[in-house]
mmCIF file of C-alpha atoms in Angstrom:
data_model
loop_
_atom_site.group_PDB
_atom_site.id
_atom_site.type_symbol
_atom_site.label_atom_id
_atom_site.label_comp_id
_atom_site.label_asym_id
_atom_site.label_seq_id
_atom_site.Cartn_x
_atom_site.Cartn_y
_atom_site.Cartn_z
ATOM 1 C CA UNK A 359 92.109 -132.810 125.528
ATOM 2 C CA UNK A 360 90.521 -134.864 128.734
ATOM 3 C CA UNK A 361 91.401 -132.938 132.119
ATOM 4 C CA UNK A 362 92.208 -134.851 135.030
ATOM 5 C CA UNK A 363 89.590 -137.289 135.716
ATOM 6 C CA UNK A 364 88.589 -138.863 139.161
ATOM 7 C CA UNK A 365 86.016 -141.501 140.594
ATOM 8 C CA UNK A 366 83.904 -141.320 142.241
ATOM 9 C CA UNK A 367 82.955 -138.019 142.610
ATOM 10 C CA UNK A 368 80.886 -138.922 145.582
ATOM 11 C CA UNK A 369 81.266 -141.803 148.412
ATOM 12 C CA UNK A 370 79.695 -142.715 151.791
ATOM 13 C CA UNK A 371 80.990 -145.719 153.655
ATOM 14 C CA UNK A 372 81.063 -146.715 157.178
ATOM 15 C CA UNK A 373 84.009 -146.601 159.859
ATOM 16 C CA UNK A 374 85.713 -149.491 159.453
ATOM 17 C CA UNK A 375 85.227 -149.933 155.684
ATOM 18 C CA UNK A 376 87.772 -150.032 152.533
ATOM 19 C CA UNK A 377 86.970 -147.527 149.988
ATOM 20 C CA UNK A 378 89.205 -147.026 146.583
ATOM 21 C CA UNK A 379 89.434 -143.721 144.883
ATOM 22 C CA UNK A 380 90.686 -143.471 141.351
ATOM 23 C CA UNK A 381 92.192 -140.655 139.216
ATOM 24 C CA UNK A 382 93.261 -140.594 135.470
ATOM 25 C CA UNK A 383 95.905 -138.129 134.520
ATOM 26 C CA UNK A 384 95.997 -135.921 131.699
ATOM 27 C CA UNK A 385 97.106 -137.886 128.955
ATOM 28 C CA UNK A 386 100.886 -138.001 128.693
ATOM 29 C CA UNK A 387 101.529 -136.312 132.392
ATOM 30 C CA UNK A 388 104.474 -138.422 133.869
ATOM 31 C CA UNK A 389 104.080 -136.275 137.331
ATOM 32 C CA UNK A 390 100.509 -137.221 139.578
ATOM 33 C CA UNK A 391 99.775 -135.856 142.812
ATOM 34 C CA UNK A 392 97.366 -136.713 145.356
ATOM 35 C CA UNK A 393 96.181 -133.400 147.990
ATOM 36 C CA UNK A 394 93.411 -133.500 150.317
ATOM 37 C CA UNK A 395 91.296 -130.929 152.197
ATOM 38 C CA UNK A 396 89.798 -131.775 154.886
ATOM 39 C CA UNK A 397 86.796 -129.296 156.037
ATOM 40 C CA UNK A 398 87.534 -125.843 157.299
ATOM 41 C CA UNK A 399 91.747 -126.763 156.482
ATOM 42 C CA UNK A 400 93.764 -125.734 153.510
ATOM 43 C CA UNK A 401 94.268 -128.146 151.141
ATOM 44 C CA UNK A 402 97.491 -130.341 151.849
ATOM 45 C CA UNK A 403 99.585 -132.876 149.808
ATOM 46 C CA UNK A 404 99.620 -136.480 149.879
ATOM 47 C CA UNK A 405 102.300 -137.791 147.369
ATOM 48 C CA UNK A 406 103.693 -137.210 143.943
ATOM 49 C CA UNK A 407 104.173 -140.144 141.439
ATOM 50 C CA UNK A 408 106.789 -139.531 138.544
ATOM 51 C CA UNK A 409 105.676 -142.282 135.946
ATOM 52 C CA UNK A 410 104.944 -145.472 138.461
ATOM 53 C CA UNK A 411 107.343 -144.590 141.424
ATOM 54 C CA UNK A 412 106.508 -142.669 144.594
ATOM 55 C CA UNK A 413 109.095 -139.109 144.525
ATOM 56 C CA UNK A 414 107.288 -138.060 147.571
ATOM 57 C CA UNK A 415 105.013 -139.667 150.147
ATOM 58 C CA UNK A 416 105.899 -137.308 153.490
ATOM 59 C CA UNK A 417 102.052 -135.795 153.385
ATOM 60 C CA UNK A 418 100.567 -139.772 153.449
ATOM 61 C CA UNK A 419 98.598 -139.644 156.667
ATOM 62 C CA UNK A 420 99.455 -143.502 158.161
ATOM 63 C CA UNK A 421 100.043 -146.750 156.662
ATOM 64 C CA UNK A 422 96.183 -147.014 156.200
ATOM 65 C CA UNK A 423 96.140 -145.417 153.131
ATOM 66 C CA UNK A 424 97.767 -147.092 150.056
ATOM 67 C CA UNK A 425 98.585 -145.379 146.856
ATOM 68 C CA UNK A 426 99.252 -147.140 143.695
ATOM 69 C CA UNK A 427 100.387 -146.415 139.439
ATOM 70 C CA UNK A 428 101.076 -149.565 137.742
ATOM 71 C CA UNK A 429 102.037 -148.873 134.657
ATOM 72 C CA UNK A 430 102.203 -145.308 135.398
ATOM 73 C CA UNK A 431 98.838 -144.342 134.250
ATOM 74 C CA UNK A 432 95.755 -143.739 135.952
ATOM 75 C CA UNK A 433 96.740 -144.328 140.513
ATOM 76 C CA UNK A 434 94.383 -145.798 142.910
ATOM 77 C CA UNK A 435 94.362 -144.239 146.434
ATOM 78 C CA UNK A 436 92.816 -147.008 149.037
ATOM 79 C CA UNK A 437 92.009 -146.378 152.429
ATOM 80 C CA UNK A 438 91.650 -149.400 154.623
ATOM 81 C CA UNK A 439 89.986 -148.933 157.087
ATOM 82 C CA UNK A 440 88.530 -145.871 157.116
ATOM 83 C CA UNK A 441 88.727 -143.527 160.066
ATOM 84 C CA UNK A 442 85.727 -140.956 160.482
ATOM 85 C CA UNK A 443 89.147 -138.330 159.887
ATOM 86 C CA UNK A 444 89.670 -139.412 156.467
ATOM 87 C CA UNK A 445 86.393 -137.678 156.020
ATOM 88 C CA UNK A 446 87.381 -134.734 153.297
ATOM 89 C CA UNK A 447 87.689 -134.108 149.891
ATOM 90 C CA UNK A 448 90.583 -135.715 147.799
ATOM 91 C CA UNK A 449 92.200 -134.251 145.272
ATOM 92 C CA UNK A 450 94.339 -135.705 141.991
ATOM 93 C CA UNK A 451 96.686 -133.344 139.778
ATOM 94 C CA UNK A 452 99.205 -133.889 136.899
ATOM 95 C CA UNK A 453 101.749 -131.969 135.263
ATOM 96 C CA UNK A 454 103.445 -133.356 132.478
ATOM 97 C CA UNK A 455 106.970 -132.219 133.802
ATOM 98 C CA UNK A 456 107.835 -131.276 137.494
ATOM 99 C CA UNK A 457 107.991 -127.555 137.667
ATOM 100 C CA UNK A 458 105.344 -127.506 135.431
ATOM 101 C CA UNK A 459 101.537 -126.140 136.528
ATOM 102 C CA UNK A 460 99.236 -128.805 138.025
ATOM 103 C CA UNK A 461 96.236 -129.003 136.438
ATOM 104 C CA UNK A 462 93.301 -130.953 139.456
ATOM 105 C CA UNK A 463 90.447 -133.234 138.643
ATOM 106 C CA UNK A 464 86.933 -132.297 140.260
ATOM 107 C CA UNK A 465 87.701 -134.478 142.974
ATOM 108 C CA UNK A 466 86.272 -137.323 145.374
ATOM 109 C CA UNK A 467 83.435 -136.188 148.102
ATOM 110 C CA UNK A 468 84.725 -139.107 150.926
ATOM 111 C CA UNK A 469 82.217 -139.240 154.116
ATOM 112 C CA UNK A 470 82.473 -141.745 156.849
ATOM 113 C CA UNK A 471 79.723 -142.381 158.964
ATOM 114 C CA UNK B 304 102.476 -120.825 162.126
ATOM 115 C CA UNK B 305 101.053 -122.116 158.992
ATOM 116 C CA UNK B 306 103.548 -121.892 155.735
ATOM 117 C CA UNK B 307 100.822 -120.163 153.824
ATOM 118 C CA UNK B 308 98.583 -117.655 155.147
ATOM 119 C CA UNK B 309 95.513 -116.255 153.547
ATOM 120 C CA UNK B 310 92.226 -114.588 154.647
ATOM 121 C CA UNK B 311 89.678 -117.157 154.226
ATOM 122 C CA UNK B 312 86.986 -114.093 154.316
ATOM 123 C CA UNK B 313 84.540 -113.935 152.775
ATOM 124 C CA UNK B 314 85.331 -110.961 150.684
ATOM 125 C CA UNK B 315 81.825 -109.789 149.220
ATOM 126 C CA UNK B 316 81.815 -106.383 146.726
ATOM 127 C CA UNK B 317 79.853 -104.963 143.979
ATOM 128 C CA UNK B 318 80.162 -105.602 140.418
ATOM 129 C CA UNK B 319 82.757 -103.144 139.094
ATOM 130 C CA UNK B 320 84.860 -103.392 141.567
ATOM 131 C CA UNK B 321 88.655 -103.777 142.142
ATOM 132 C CA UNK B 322 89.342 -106.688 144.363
ATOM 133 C CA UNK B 323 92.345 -107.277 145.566
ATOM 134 C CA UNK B 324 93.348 -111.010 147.649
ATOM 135 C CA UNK B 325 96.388 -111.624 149.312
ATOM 136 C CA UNK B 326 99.083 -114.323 150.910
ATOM 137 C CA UNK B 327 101.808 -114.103 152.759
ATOM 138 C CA UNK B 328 104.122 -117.231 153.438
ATOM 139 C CA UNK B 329 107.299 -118.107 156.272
ATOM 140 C CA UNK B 330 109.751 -120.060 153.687
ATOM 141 C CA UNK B 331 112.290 -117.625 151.557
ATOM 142 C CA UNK B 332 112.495 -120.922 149.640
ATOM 143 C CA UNK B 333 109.001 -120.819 147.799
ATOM 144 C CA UNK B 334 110.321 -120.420 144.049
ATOM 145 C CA UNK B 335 106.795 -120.585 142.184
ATOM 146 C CA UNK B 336 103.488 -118.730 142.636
ATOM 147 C CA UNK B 337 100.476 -119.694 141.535
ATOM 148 C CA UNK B 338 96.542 -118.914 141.830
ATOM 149 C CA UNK B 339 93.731 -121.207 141.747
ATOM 150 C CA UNK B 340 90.401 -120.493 141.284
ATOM 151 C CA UNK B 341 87.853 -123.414 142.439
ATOM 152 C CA UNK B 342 83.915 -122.882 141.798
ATOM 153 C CA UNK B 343 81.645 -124.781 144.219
ATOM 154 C CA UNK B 344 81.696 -128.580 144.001
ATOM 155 C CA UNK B 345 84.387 -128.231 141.119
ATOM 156 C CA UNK B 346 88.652 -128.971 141.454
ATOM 157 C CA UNK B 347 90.958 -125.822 141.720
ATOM 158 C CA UNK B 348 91.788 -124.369 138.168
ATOM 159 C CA UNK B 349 95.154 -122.314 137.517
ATOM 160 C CA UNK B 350 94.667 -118.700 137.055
ATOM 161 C CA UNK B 351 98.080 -117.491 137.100
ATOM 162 C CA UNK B 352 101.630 -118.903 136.950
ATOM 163 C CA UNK B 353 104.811 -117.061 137.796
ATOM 164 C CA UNK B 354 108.342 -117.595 139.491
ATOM 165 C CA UNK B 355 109.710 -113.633 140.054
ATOM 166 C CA UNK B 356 109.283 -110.989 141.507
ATOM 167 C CA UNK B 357 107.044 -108.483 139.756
ATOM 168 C CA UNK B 358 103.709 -108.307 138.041
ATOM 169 C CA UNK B 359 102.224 -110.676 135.809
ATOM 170 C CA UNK B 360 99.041 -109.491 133.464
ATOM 171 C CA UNK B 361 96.510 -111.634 131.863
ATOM 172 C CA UNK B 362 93.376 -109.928 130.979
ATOM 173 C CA UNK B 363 91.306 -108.926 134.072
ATOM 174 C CA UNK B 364 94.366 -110.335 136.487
ATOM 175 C CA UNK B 365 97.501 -109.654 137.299
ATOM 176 C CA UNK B 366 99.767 -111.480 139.721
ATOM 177 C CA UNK B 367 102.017 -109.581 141.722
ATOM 178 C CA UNK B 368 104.820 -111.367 144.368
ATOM 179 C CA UNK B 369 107.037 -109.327 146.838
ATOM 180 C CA UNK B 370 109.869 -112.074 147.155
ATOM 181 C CA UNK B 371 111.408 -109.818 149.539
ATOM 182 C CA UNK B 372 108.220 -108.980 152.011
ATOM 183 C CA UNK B 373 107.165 -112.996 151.143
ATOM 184 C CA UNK B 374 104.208 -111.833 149.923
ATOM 185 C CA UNK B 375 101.672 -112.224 147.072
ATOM 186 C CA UNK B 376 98.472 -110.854 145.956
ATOM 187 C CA UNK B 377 95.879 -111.420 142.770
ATOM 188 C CA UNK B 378 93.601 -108.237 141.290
ATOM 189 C CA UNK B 379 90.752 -109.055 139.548
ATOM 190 C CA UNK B 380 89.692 -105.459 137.538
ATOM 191 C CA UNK B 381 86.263 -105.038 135.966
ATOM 192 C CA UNK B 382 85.409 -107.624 138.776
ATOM 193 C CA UNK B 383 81.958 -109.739 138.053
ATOM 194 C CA UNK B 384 79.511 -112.358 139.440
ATOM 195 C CA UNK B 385 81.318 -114.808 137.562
ATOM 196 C CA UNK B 386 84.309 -114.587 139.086
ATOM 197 C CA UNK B 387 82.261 -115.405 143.047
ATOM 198 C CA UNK B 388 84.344 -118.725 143.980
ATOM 199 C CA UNK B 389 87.208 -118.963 145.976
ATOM 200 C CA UNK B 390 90.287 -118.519 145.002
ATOM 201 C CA UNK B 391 93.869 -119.772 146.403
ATOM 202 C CA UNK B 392 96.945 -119.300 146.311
ATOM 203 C CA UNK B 393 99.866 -121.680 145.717
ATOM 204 C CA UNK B 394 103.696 -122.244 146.600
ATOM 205 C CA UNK B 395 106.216 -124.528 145.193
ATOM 206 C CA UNK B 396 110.239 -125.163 146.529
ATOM 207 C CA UNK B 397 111.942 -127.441 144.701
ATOM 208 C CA UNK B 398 110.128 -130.575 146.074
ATOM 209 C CA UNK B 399 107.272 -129.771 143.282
ATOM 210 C CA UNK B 400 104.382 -130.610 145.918
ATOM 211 C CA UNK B 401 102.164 -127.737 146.226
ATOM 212 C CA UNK B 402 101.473 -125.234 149.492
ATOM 213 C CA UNK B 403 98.177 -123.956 149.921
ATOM 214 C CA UNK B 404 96.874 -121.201 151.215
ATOM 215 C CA UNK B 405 93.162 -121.632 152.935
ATOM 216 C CA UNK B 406 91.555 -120.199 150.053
ATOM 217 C CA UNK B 407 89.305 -116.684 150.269
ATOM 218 C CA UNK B 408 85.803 -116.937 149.493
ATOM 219 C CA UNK B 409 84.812 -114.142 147.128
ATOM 220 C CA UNK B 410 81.601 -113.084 145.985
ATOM 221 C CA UNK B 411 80.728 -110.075 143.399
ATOM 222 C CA UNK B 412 77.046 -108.851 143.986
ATOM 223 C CA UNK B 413 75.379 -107.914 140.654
#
């Protein structure tokens, strides 16, 4: 069975810039969660997708970040435009029920210069 | 005061060793406990799983939470350089989005 897959696993833009991370879930996990750590922090939630709808979005930083699941497969996390703050290390999970474990993808390296 | 707190160390022992790692958290209405173990460059992989009171074994680890003290701790027996990563521990209430602790950097020394 695929694990939770995200791209890229690495990406460098400049301030100002729109940059789109994507994550695939494990196969047949309705729940998806985005976290992020940013450096020398704890690693914090985002929002939690049950199928294609947002259950939770209280952790979104500001309105510049956009998170999407059409279809309520693979989500698409878009921050426009970047902030040097946004700089971190983001994080995708899914759990095929709610209370179930959340298993994370290797997650995307995000610098802004 | 963070909800989570943890030692971010770095905890460095020999081979062999018992180590023991530890969290303590603010909100009585955590119901799930979970560790994570995350190698460098990789995403955080469950260790252990549990929602009581009381120790949990699997192989080399066992889980142990203190609902009443709000407190939770991971031993690794037999401890060895494979398990140097850090490792972090995780709350859930009923909202399902997970609490982390900072994570403690561990390293065994062959």
């Amino acid at each position: 069975e695929a694990g939770v897959t995200q791209f890229p696993s690495h990406s460098v833009i400049e301030k100002g810039q729109t940059v789109t991370l994507r994550c695939d879930p494990i196969s047949g996990h309705d729940n998806l969660y985005w976290y992020r750590r940013v450096m020398g922090k704890e690693i914090k939630f985002l929002l939690h997708f049950v199928k294609e709808s947002k259950q939770d979005e209280s952790g979104m930083p500001n309105n510049r970040f956009l998170a999407e699941r059409t279809g309520g497969t693979y989500s698409t996390l878009k921050v426009q435009p970047a902030e040097l703050e946004d700089s971190g290390v983001y994080f995708c999970a899914s759990s095929q029920v709610g209370d179930q474990p959340q298993h994370f993808g290797d997650g995307t390296r995000l610098s802004i210069l | 005061q963070k909800e989570v707190e943890q030692d971010p160390g770095p905890l460095s022992v020999p081979e062999g060793a018992i180590v023991s790692l530890n969290c303590t958290y603010s909100n009585s209405a955590f119901q799930y406990f979970m560790w994570y173990r995350q190698y460098s460059r990789k995403g955080p992989e469950l260790l252990m799983y549990t929602y009581s009171s009381g120790n949990k074994e699997d192989g080399r680890f066992t889980a142990q939470v203190d609902k009443s003290s709000k407190y939770i701790s991971l031993f690794i027996r037999d401890s060895q350089p494979s398990d140097s990563a850090t490792y972090l521990c995780a709350l859930i209430q009923g909202a399902q989005k997970l609490v982390f602790g900072q994570g403690t950097r561990l390293t065994i020394n062959p």
